[in-house]
Amino acid sequence: MAVGEECAAAVASQVRHRWLAAAFFSSVDVAIVAGLPRVPTNYRDAPTCGMWGPHVSRCFIATFFNKPLGVLLGFVTDARAYWVTRSLIAWNVNDQDTSLFLYASRDATMHVSDGAIHGYDSKIELEPEHASLPDNVAEKFPFIRSYRTFRVPSSVDVASLVKCQLAVASYDAHGRHQDVTGLQLPGVLDDMFAYTGPLGAVFSDKDVDLYLWAPTAQDVRVCFYDGPAGPLLQTVQLKELNGVWSVTVPRYRENQYYLYEVKVYHPSTSQVEKCLADDPYARGLSANGTRTWLVDINSETLKPASWDELSDEKPNLESFSDISIYELHIRDFSAHDSTVDCNSRGGFRAFTFQDSAGIRHLRKLSAAGLTHVHLLPSFHFASVDDNKSNWKFVDEAQLAKLPPGSDEQQAAIVSIQQEDPYNWGYDPVLWGVPKGSYASNPDGPSRIIEYRQMVQALNRIGLRVVMDVVYNHLDSSGPFGVSSVLDKIVPGYYLRRNVNGQIENSAAMNNTASEHFMVDRLIVDDLLNWAINYKVDGFRFDLMGHIMKSTMIRAKSAIRSLTRDVHGVDGSKIYLYGEGWDFGEVAQNKRGINASQINMSGTGIGSFNDRIRDSVNGGNPFGNPLQQGFSTGLFLEPNGYYQGNEADTRRELATYADHIQIGLAGNLKDYVLRTHTGEAKKGSDIYTFDGSPVGYTSSPVETINYVSAHDNETLFDIVSIKTPIGLSIDEKCRINHLASSMIALSQGIPFFHAGDEILRSKSLDRDSYNSGDWFNKLDFTYETNNWGVGLPPRDKNEENWHLIKPRLENPSFRPLKNHILSVFDNFVDILKIRYSSPLFRLSTASDIEQRVRFHNTGPSMVPGVIVMSIKDAQNEKCKMAQLDKNFSYVVTIFNVCPHEVSIEIHDLASLGLELHPIQVNSSDALVRQSAYEASKGRFTVPRRTTAVFVQPRC
């Protein structure tokens, strides 16, 4: 069926060659496609995800219009061939008699008509190769391993050709045209132009050298401006050598602003474009990154007092196994803190107010043993305007008067959410510069100085700083828009594309390709920038699985090479971890060996352990929110959601216990556990419900154990929606603490979302990335936990509003200050217990395998109870090394049952165990009732309680 003329006109109106579009649409039928994406109203202004934007792409249109995939509107629109080395082009051509020709046009005048290519400058015959792809090429591009290869004549000036519009066309044995497509160039660019020399601005006493890697550019100039918004001062020509453009300018240019003007063929428009772009190696920016600030990052004027001595003040860190992590959004920390100067709230400077409510809270956590604060993205991202004068706010006093289950609060937030100061920031533009919206002034030096002051202030209260880095994707692509940078300079290189040439978007948008040499290099260089210039103590990699394992290994090696004597930092103390999810185009090593959970075993790089998260909480973040888990009442206190009959749920509870015990043992793949079936199995031979191995690490420092993070609901919200609706707030508080304690007392690295220790709520918002200060509020005065502030935003939550609304409206769900303080006190106690003994922080797999045992296992296990013992050398004659000078034995019992449990463990009889002294003095009256009867090895633990027993040394 033909689509109405309005559809064709809508698409045609966006095409720059409108006369071609008119000719095209007048002669071809268009197929109806359900859900045809909306066409942007302004092609140039649309965000450029994919080849045309998030809404529509030329390849998409070509797929559904009655034309060959490779040709639309008179020019080549896809890129199905790969120029993989200087001498080889690969294409998925089946006909063995096919001949191939390479076409090039420097001015991008090529077009296709009457079955022939016109407007080219060069036509080069390619010689078929009888061999398959070379091993090194197949390793780099495994997904095209089966493609046929064609040789480029040695006489061809490849360095000139890559600057052109390019196409390859195939012909049959009779010379008849078969197909035509564009080329993807990263392979040949890496082969010919991989570069390890200086990039960005390099300062000397009298001059500044500017270097830009842009091998496909036809011309590059640098434009200097008078200030962040002032007029153009001068345009200076750069010269090219082997793909690198450079120029030397006088030192007086320092502190001026500049942009590169890059003349380059851009496949997304099929034209040679003049693009204005920031320096990819920028170290300073104007507001919103409209210009690069030419700054010497080592200038003394940018250093806070005693900055160079900060390495001497770093909090002590003996081993990565000593780490514990507190995940915090910079704006959340202080946006509502009246003890912080109003002009500093929500920004870097808030961390320098040493008597603020937030800093007092962090001090308490630090004193209990917490080692690291993980800050959500703090580099230059797109979603928040750096200019504070443009921000819009809701009237929170009016919102507070609305009913707790109303949808009016979210409507007010949504109405301004693109213009308010809030976003998590997972939409990177430039990785190497602090975000201007968090600085007192986005222009000039403030963002640099204040970021350093923040790191310094946190270090001085005993907390190391982790930076959340987002190297897996970029906010924008294409030749237009201030948020596109890398794709303006070397179009098509930095971003991963599919076999048709479209940009992959599985990581959100504009996936980057770390398998390409200069992308890998940019990532490693950027990490070194933050480690050296900002003295950051660790890095958390967003969607690490979308980055190649080789990049992560190289990053680790580069960071470990940093020394205090040479670089002012000790790289051996900088920890790396990330999200090792394996999905999208990189899944199962399709694009090379990626940094997934399984692949990262043995690297010493951590990955988030979703096995323990889902087992403790129940279900997973993408399933029904009512699914219960080990801590939330499965089998023991059902909430009415059907997860099977009694036998099914008991078995599921026991399975979750197995998964949790492997997590408590560092998620080691070789740790042997007696499972609920009675079988002894390695962690790697125990499987999740979707068939993934539970244990996958080779070292405890490779697992990040957690039950909640910024993604998905807070821990309190998880407990509130999964437990029976009539459960009291007192019992919810006990479950909240019990879940946190499983993480805090696990082998590996415990990770906590800010506010889990004070019952933080986001009003059941499952994805608060753009939900404003209102839903993301943190209250370090402990007066409120932010429960019941309205239905969470419709976009991400409406499908569950029918579950959320009655809970928000139920006053029994809202905790009081005494509940918040009680949970916080218990959290501080459990942290202190972790750091009271090195037995909770074993650093090697062999130590865990030798010392850690689980006792309530097998078919006769008591449901809902985990008993973990950790053994130290009993005396000097013992072959086992003595690690703890205070305790020779530790037994931890997690009782998630809604009733007291007495359990006899004969292997633990006749020991001199007693309740941990911290719990003896706990403000929690129930935990103080925990008891041990040595003669029978009998432990009595109250309902929903974590009890720790220790054997003191004589």
XYZ file of C-alpha atoms in Angstrom, residues 255-848:
594
model
C 44.137 31.919 28.252
C 42.580 32.810 24.905
C 39.748 30.685 23.534
C 39.913 28.711 20.316
C 38.155 26.272 18.008
C 39.423 24.134 15.171
C 37.917 24.675 11.736
C 38.116 21.286 10.051
C 37.355 20.870 6.376
C 36.438 17.217 5.971
C 34.193 14.892 4.043
C 31.359 13.797 6.310
C 29.469 10.615 5.384
C 26.357 11.642 7.333
C 25.706 14.478 4.870
C 27.621 13.101 1.868
C 29.327 16.474 1.595
C 32.601 18.146 2.419
C 31.821 20.185 5.521
C 33.576 22.924 7.440
C 33.174 21.929 11.074
C 33.983 24.060 14.098
C 35.118 21.781 16.899
C 36.642 21.903 20.346
C 40.039 20.353 20.905
C 39.501 16.671 21.828
C 42.369 17.121 24.294
C 40.908 20.311 25.758
C 41.846 20.981 29.365
C 39.617 24.036 29.722
C 36.340 25.207 28.203
C 33.928 28.086 28.027
C 30.373 27.618 29.269
C 28.706 24.674 27.512
C 31.905 23.918 25.652
C 31.276 26.451 22.926
C 35.029 27.145 22.848
C 38.219 25.576 24.167
C 40.187 27.542 26.737
C 43.913 27.460 25.983
C 45.210 26.692 29.457
C 48.383 25.265 30.923
C 46.948 22.741 33.372
C 50.228 22.841 35.324
C 50.056 26.580 35.963
C 50.610 27.513 39.603
C 47.587 29.824 39.404
C 45.315 26.786 39.043
C 46.557 24.976 42.143
C 44.891 25.212 45.550
C 47.233 25.734 48.482
C 49.365 22.621 49.152
C 48.059 20.923 46.007
C 51.463 19.504 45.086
C 51.719 17.920 48.544
C 48.341 16.166 48.370
C 49.962 12.811 47.632
C 51.497 12.973 51.093
C 48.035 13.515 52.592
C 46.231 10.699 50.787
C 44.310 8.390 53.127
C 46.163 5.162 53.786
C 45.317 2.200 51.541
C 47.222 -1.027 52.105
C 45.294 -3.210 49.674
C 42.447 -2.905 47.196
C 40.604 -5.452 49.361
C 40.419 -2.718 52.024
C 38.253 -0.542 49.771
C 34.606 0.288 50.419
C 32.729 2.624 48.088
C 29.976 5.211 48.599
C 28.303 6.311 45.343
C 27.270 9.973 45.329
C 25.899 12.496 42.842
C 27.580 15.892 43.223
C 24.358 17.879 43.147
C 22.506 15.457 45.439
C 25.175 15.960 48.093
C 24.360 19.588 48.839
C 21.460 20.929 46.767
C 19.218 20.946 49.859
C 21.909 21.547 52.489
C 21.252 24.867 54.235
C 24.607 24.567 56.034
C 26.339 25.194 52.696
C 26.575 28.682 51.214
C 23.685 29.090 48.783
C 26.022 29.941 45.897
C 27.981 26.730 46.431
C 25.144 24.247 46.835
C 25.044 21.529 44.235
C 28.615 22.076 43.079
C 32.261 21.241 43.650
C 32.751 23.877 46.350
C 30.135 22.337 48.643
C 32.668 19.685 49.632
C 34.961 22.340 51.084
C 32.462 23.400 53.792
C 33.932 21.354 56.585
C 31.095 21.875 59.059
C 28.222 21.232 56.668
C 25.666 18.532 57.379
C 26.898 16.535 54.403
C 30.559 16.654 55.378
C 29.718 15.749 58.977
C 27.871 12.721 57.634
C 30.787 11.680 55.425
C 33.162 12.128 58.338
C 31.156 9.640 60.392
C 31.324 7.125 57.558
C 35.044 7.717 57.109
C 35.648 7.251 60.830
C 33.799 3.919 60.624
C 36.114 2.743 57.847
C 34.621 3.905 54.538
C 37.493 4.523 52.110
C 36.171 5.885 48.790
C 33.511 8.277 47.505
C 32.420 7.525 43.944
C 31.208 10.686 42.198
C 28.756 10.339 39.343
C 29.860 11.988 36.062
C 31.715 15.237 36.632
C 33.284 15.802 33.202
C 31.710 18.036 30.552
C 28.345 16.553 29.612
C 25.528 17.967 27.502
C 22.290 17.705 29.449
C 22.727 20.578 31.936
C 23.249 24.191 30.874
C 26.451 25.580 32.400
C 24.881 29.033 32.616
C 23.064 29.182 35.937
C 21.037 32.196 34.850
C 19.188 29.920 32.409
C 18.131 27.375 35.012
C 14.488 26.884 35.935
C 13.188 25.611 39.268
C 9.933 24.335 40.704
C 8.378 25.831 43.813
C 9.235 23.060 46.266
C 7.153 24.625 49.020
C 4.070 24.259 46.842
C 4.974 20.700 45.815
C 5.328 19.768 49.484
C 1.658 20.637 50.035
C 0.458 18.110 47.453
C -0.730 14.601 48.393
C 2.014 11.934 48.552
C 0.435 9.913 45.735
C -0.333 12.829 43.425
C 0.924 13.043 39.849
C 1.206 16.836 40.011
C 4.737 16.820 41.436
C 6.137 14.800 38.561
C 4.263 16.937 36.042
C 5.908 20.050 37.481
C 9.359 18.442 37.378
C 8.912 17.147 33.836
C 7.784 20.573 32.613
C 11.228 22.049 33.362
C 13.504 19.014 33.377
C 15.345 20.018 30.212
C 16.111 23.430 31.709
C 16.788 22.644 35.357
C 20.267 22.040 36.826
C 19.789 18.289 37.264
C 21.006 15.267 35.347
C 23.195 12.319 36.200
C 25.453 13.278 33.299
C 25.799 10.085 31.279
C 25.814 12.083 28.035
C 29.485 12.986 27.549
C 30.740 15.665 25.204
C 34.375 16.113 26.265
C 35.911 13.701 28.738
C 38.907 15.723 29.892
C 37.398 18.849 31.501
C 35.311 19.241 34.699
C 31.625 20.043 34.212
C 30.970 23.788 34.209
C 27.548 23.635 35.863
C 29.204 22.369 39.057
C 31.621 25.328 39.126
C 30.985 28.827 40.426
C 31.894 30.163 36.967
C 31.872 27.893 33.899
C 34.322 30.145 32.046
C 37.992 30.308 32.916
C 39.790 28.599 35.798
C 37.017 28.014 38.352
C 36.033 24.521 37.255
C 39.666 23.342 37.422
C 40.512 24.915 40.774
C 37.240 23.920 42.430
C 37.451 20.312 41.252
C 40.899 20.084 42.785
C 39.617 21.656 45.992
C 36.871 19.037 46.121
C 39.337 16.151 45.786
C 41.598 17.743 48.370
C 38.743 18.286 50.836
C 37.516 14.698 50.574
C 41.021 13.297 50.933
C 41.510 15.357 54.068
C 38.519 13.742 55.786
C 39.917 10.310 54.976
C 38.093 9.579 51.729
C 39.655 8.803 48.389
C 37.791 9.935 45.259
C 36.511 7.744 42.429
C 35.550 9.356 39.136
C 32.702 7.902 37.082
C 33.910 7.842 33.461
C 31.705 7.295 30.415
C 33.889 6.214 27.525
C 31.366 3.873 25.900
C 29.322 6.520 24.076
C 29.035 10.217 23.236
C 26.139 12.638 23.340
C 26.208 13.602 19.673
C 27.673 12.916 16.274
C 27.598 14.550 12.874
C 29.030 17.835 11.561
C 26.658 20.202 13.359
C 25.927 21.107 16.950
C 28.217 22.080 19.805
C 27.867 18.671 21.482
C 29.477 16.842 18.581
C 33.265 17.003 18.753
C 35.101 13.834 17.768
C 32.841 13.018 14.832
C 33.470 16.458 13.357
C 37.218 15.916 13.311
C 37.538 12.356 11.974
C 34.004 11.443 10.859
C 33.124 7.791 11.241
C 36.282 6.851 13.134
C 35.559 7.300 16.826
C 32.101 5.719 16.717
C 31.297 2.047 16.280
C 29.162 1.323 13.247
C 27.173 -1.694 12.170
C 27.700 -3.630 8.963
C 25.539 -1.138 7.062
C 27.511 1.841 8.318
C 24.997 3.137 10.841
C 26.218 4.194 14.264
C 25.568 1.650 16.995
C 23.382 2.966 19.809
C 23.118 0.045 22.239
C 25.003 1.955 24.959
C 22.396 4.750 24.729
C 23.659 6.647 21.690
C 26.763 7.058 19.552
C 28.727 4.065 20.819
C 32.472 4.607 20.761
C 34.898 2.070 19.321
C 37.823 1.422 21.645
C 38.987 -1.310 19.267
C 40.272 1.557 17.117
C 43.789 2.632 18.052
C 43.211 6.345 18.584
C 40.006 5.788 20.565
C 41.895 3.422 22.834
C 44.649 5.999 23.139
C 42.253 8.862 23.907
C 40.665 6.837 26.716
C 44.008 5.988 28.306
C 45.298 9.547 27.898
C 42.160 10.903 29.518
C 42.503 8.598 32.515
C 46.076 9.773 32.972
C 44.882 13.380 32.771
C 42.478 12.869 35.678
C 44.896 10.742 37.687
C 47.802 13.181 37.351
C 46.160 16.587 37.032
C 43.290 16.031 39.475
C 44.823 13.289 41.654
C 41.736 11.106 41.317
C 42.054 7.846 43.264
C 39.933 5.482 41.195
C 37.774 5.124 38.107
C 34.370 3.532 37.620
C 33.703 2.637 33.967
C 30.146 3.045 32.768
C 29.126 0.083 30.574
C 32.669 -1.260 30.740
C 31.542 -4.266 28.698
C 31.273 -1.975 25.664
C 34.996 -1.233 25.979
C 37.587 -3.710 24.749
C 39.451 -5.736 27.379
C 42.750 -4.690 25.787
C 41.905 -1.032 26.434
C 41.198 -1.763 30.084
C 44.443 -3.703 30.458
C 46.406 -0.911 28.817
C 44.689 1.656 31.035
C 45.551 -0.333 34.141
C 49.175 -0.680 33.050
C 49.504 3.036 32.282
C 47.983 4.022 35.615
C 50.097 1.547 37.577
C 53.220 3.105 36.049
C 52.544 6.460 37.742
C 54.866 7.302 40.628
C 54.909 10.009 43.249
C 58.454 11.017 42.317
C 57.737 11.528 38.617
C 53.980 12.187 38.379
C 53.031 13.294 41.867
C 50.672 10.328 42.327
C 51.018 6.688 43.292
C 49.357 4.730 40.502
C 49.557 1.482 42.453
C 46.795 2.818 44.737
C 44.370 3.750 41.936
C 41.559 1.225 41.595
C 39.579 0.444 38.428
C 36.135 -1.136 38.210
C 33.077 -0.969 36.017
C 29.878 -2.409 34.621
C 30.801 -5.626 32.852
C 27.408 -6.177 31.229
C 27.651 -8.172 28.008
C 25.013 -7.021 25.513
C 24.504 -5.208 22.249
C 26.812 -5.497 19.283
C 29.789 -6.407 21.511
C 28.091 -9.372 23.208
C 29.983 -12.665 23.192
C 33.116 -11.008 21.814
C 31.541 -10.197 18.445
C 33.670 -7.044 18.123
C 36.720 -8.477 19.886
C 37.299 -9.544 23.469
C 35.299 -7.036 25.465
C 35.568 -6.073 29.130
C 32.655 -8.198 30.298
C 32.357 -9.810 33.717
C 33.564 -13.211 32.536
C 36.383 -11.854 30.380
C 37.807 -9.643 33.128
C 38.606 -12.537 35.443
C 42.299 -12.442 36.296
C 42.816 -8.781 35.405
C 42.528 -7.296 38.891
C 39.846 -4.932 37.551
C 36.511 -5.022 39.362
C 33.042 -5.523 37.944
C 29.608 -5.087 39.484
C 28.156 -8.327 40.838
C 24.501 -8.446 39.855
C 24.252 -12.035 41.142
C 24.335 -11.032 44.796
C 22.168 -7.968 44.089
C 19.375 -9.961 42.484
C 19.556 -12.763 45.037
C 19.319 -10.453 48.038
C 16.586 -8.257 46.527
C 14.734 -10.714 44.309
C 14.024 -10.763 40.596
C 16.000 -8.227 38.622
C 15.647 -4.521 37.782
C 13.792 -5.340 34.565
C 11.241 -7.795 35.946
C 8.133 -7.394 38.043
C 9.006 -5.154 41.005
C 7.034 -7.420 43.364
C 9.378 -10.395 42.866
C 10.839 -11.227 46.253
C 14.333 -12.325 47.150
C 16.339 -13.684 50.048
C 16.011 -10.595 52.238
C 12.593 -9.356 51.109
C 10.376 -12.246 52.204
C 10.521 -14.939 49.523
C 8.934 -18.143 50.936
C 9.181 -16.791 54.495
C 6.730 -13.884 54.221
C 5.071 -13.781 50.771
C 3.657 -10.512 49.473
C 0.906 -12.054 47.349
C 2.789 -12.035 44.043
C 2.883 -15.592 42.709
C 6.415 -16.949 42.325
C 5.409 -20.601 42.460
C 4.028 -22.954 45.065
C 5.572 -23.457 48.493
C 8.083 -26.025 47.242
C 9.058 -23.758 44.348
C 9.659 -20.708 46.518
C 11.569 -22.711 49.121
C 13.825 -24.035 46.364
C 14.229 -20.543 44.922
C 15.141 -19.198 48.360
C 17.766 -21.938 48.733
C 19.120 -21.158 45.261
C 19.416 -17.498 46.181
C 21.302 -18.555 49.331
C 23.826 -20.415 47.150
C 24.327 -17.355 44.966
C 24.734 -15.062 47.975
C 27.266 -17.384 49.594
C 29.400 -17.363 46.452
C 29.160 -13.560 46.537
C 30.149 -13.499 50.204
C 33.192 -15.554 49.188
C 34.347 -12.908 46.720
C 32.310 -14.325 43.829
C 35.259 -16.595 43.089
C 34.833 -18.960 40.165
C 36.900 -21.668 41.875
C 35.407 -21.426 45.359
C 33.751 -24.759 46.200
C 30.371 -24.590 47.936
C 28.092 -27.357 49.131
C 24.905 -26.214 47.454
C 21.324 -26.637 48.610
C 21.151 -29.895 46.657
C 24.089 -31.323 48.604
C 26.480 -31.200 45.651
C 29.908 -29.596 45.983
C 30.287 -27.149 43.102
C 32.679 -24.442 42.041
C 31.264 -20.950 41.742
C 31.627 -21.139 37.971
C 29.502 -24.315 37.903
C 26.601 -22.721 39.767
C 24.291 -20.866 37.403
C 21.844 -18.009 37.584
C 18.299 -18.442 36.330
C 19.359 -17.139 32.907
C 22.265 -19.590 32.627
C 25.195 -17.342 33.549
C 27.862 -18.617 35.956
C 27.443 -17.118 39.415
C 31.136 -17.097 40.281
C 33.393 -15.492 37.703
C 36.302 -13.799 39.503
C 39.860 -14.939 40.140
C 40.419 -12.485 42.974
C 38.124 -10.847 45.527
C 39.155 -7.395 44.293
C 37.435 -8.225 40.994
C 33.934 -8.167 42.489
C 31.931 -5.094 43.432
C 29.214 -6.414 45.726
C 26.096 -4.250 45.944
C 22.337 -4.294 46.340
C 21.546 -0.818 45.003
C 23.115 1.951 42.956
C 22.020 5.133 41.192
C 20.300 2.983 38.556
C 16.951 1.524 39.605
C 15.224 2.034 42.956
C 16.995 2.860 46.206
C 17.365 0.056 48.727
C 14.563 1.422 50.924
C 12.265 1.668 47.913
C 13.137 -1.898 46.888
C 12.285 -3.144 50.371
C 9.095 -1.066 50.434
C 7.673 -2.464 47.214
C 8.762 -6.112 47.576
C 7.762 -6.794 51.164
C 4.136 -7.404 52.206
C 2.149 -4.193 52.146
C 1.199 -4.568 55.801
C 4.755 -5.007 57.087
C 5.652 -2.419 59.718
C 8.211 0.304 59.132
C 10.309 -1.143 61.968
C 10.622 -4.430 60.095
C 11.382 -2.671 56.810
C 14.235 -0.895 58.584
C 15.626 -4.227 59.777
C 15.497 -5.631 56.238
C 17.192 -2.507 54.870
C 20.045 -2.938 57.328
C 20.265 -6.699 56.829
C 20.685 -6.274 53.063
C 23.400 -3.647 53.580
C 25.183 -5.875 56.081
C 25.419 -8.732 53.572
C 27.346 -6.367 51.344
C 29.423 -4.795 54.115
C 30.618 -8.154 55.469
C 31.304 -9.839 52.121
C 34.707 -10.670 50.723
C 35.432 -8.363 47.814
C 34.638 -4.687 47.597
C 31.378 -3.441 49.137
C 29.532 -0.681 47.303
C 26.737 1.470 48.731
C 24.444 3.986 47.077
C 24.389 7.306 48.937
C 21.487 7.346 51.357
C 20.949 3.609 51.685
C 22.295 4.008 55.214
C 19.586 6.589 56.029
C 16.608 4.933 54.286
C 16.809 7.219 51.256
C 13.780 7.135 49.000
C 13.149 8.523 45.538
C 9.408 7.979 45.906
C 9.850 4.642 44.095
C 11.399 6.241 40.979
C 13.205 3.475 39.133
C 15.319 5.800 36.983
C 15.832 9.257 38.473
C 18.514 10.424 36.015
C 16.439 13.451 35.036
C 13.961 13.645 37.923
C 15.334 16.852 39.374
C 16.362 17.807 42.881
C 12.851 17.010 44.112
C 12.910 13.230 43.660
C 16.667 12.911 44.238
C 16.786 14.758 47.550
C 19.330 13.659 50.167
C 18.725 14.913 53.706
C 21.780 14.696 55.945
C 19.845 16.283 58.815
C 17.916 12.971 58.965
C 14.553 14.743 59.230
C 13.131 12.993 56.178
C 14.031 10.198 53.772
C 12.050 11.739 50.856
C 9.362 9.045 50.798
C 5.967 9.986 49.404
C 6.845 13.143 47.481
C 4.515 12.253 44.625
C 4.239 9.639 41.927
C 7.610 9.347 40.176
C 7.929 10.686 36.605
C 5.510 9.140 34.165
C 8.001 8.279 31.422
C 9.869 5.591 33.364
C 7.334 4.631 36.010
C 3.740 4.897 34.810
C 3.374 1.163 34.203
C 3.864 0.637 37.950
C 1.874 3.605 39.251
C -0.931 1.227 40.280
C 1.552 -0.441 42.662
C 3.291 2.740 43.723
C 0.320 4.979 44.489
C -1.253 2.985 47.362
C 2.135 2.604 49.020
C 2.985 6.300 48.792
C -0.427 7.152 50.222
C -0.057 4.746 53.139
C 1.315 6.729 56.112
C 2.741 3.577 57.707
C 5.388 3.408 54.974
C 6.994 6.713 55.965
C 9.889 6.405 58.454
C 10.444 8.897 61.242
C 13.733 10.461 62.249
C 14.300 7.823 64.917
C 14.035 5.093 62.253
C 16.551 6.877 60.046
C 18.996 7.346 62.917
C 18.625 3.749 64.039
C 19.452 2.393 60.590
C 22.373 4.801 60.302
C 23.770 3.725 63.674
C 23.551 0.079 62.641
C 25.233 0.847 59.317
C 28.112 2.605 61.082
C 28.435 -0.391 63.407
C 28.594 -2.869 60.549
C 31.266 -0.786 58.792
C 33.273 -0.707 62.005
C 32.963 -4.480 62.260
C 34.276 -4.900 58.704
C 37.326 -2.838 59.552
C 37.798 -4.416 62.975
C 39.284 -7.524 61.384
C 41.294 -8.162 58.207
C 39.470 -11.481 57.997
C 36.569 -9.618 56.350
C 38.979 -8.201 53.773
C 40.987 -11.173 52.504
C 43.062 -10.155 49.511
C 43.614 -13.424 47.642
C 41.508 -16.263 46.323
C 43.668 -18.807 48.134
C 43.068 -17.086 51.471
C 39.308 -17.182 50.925
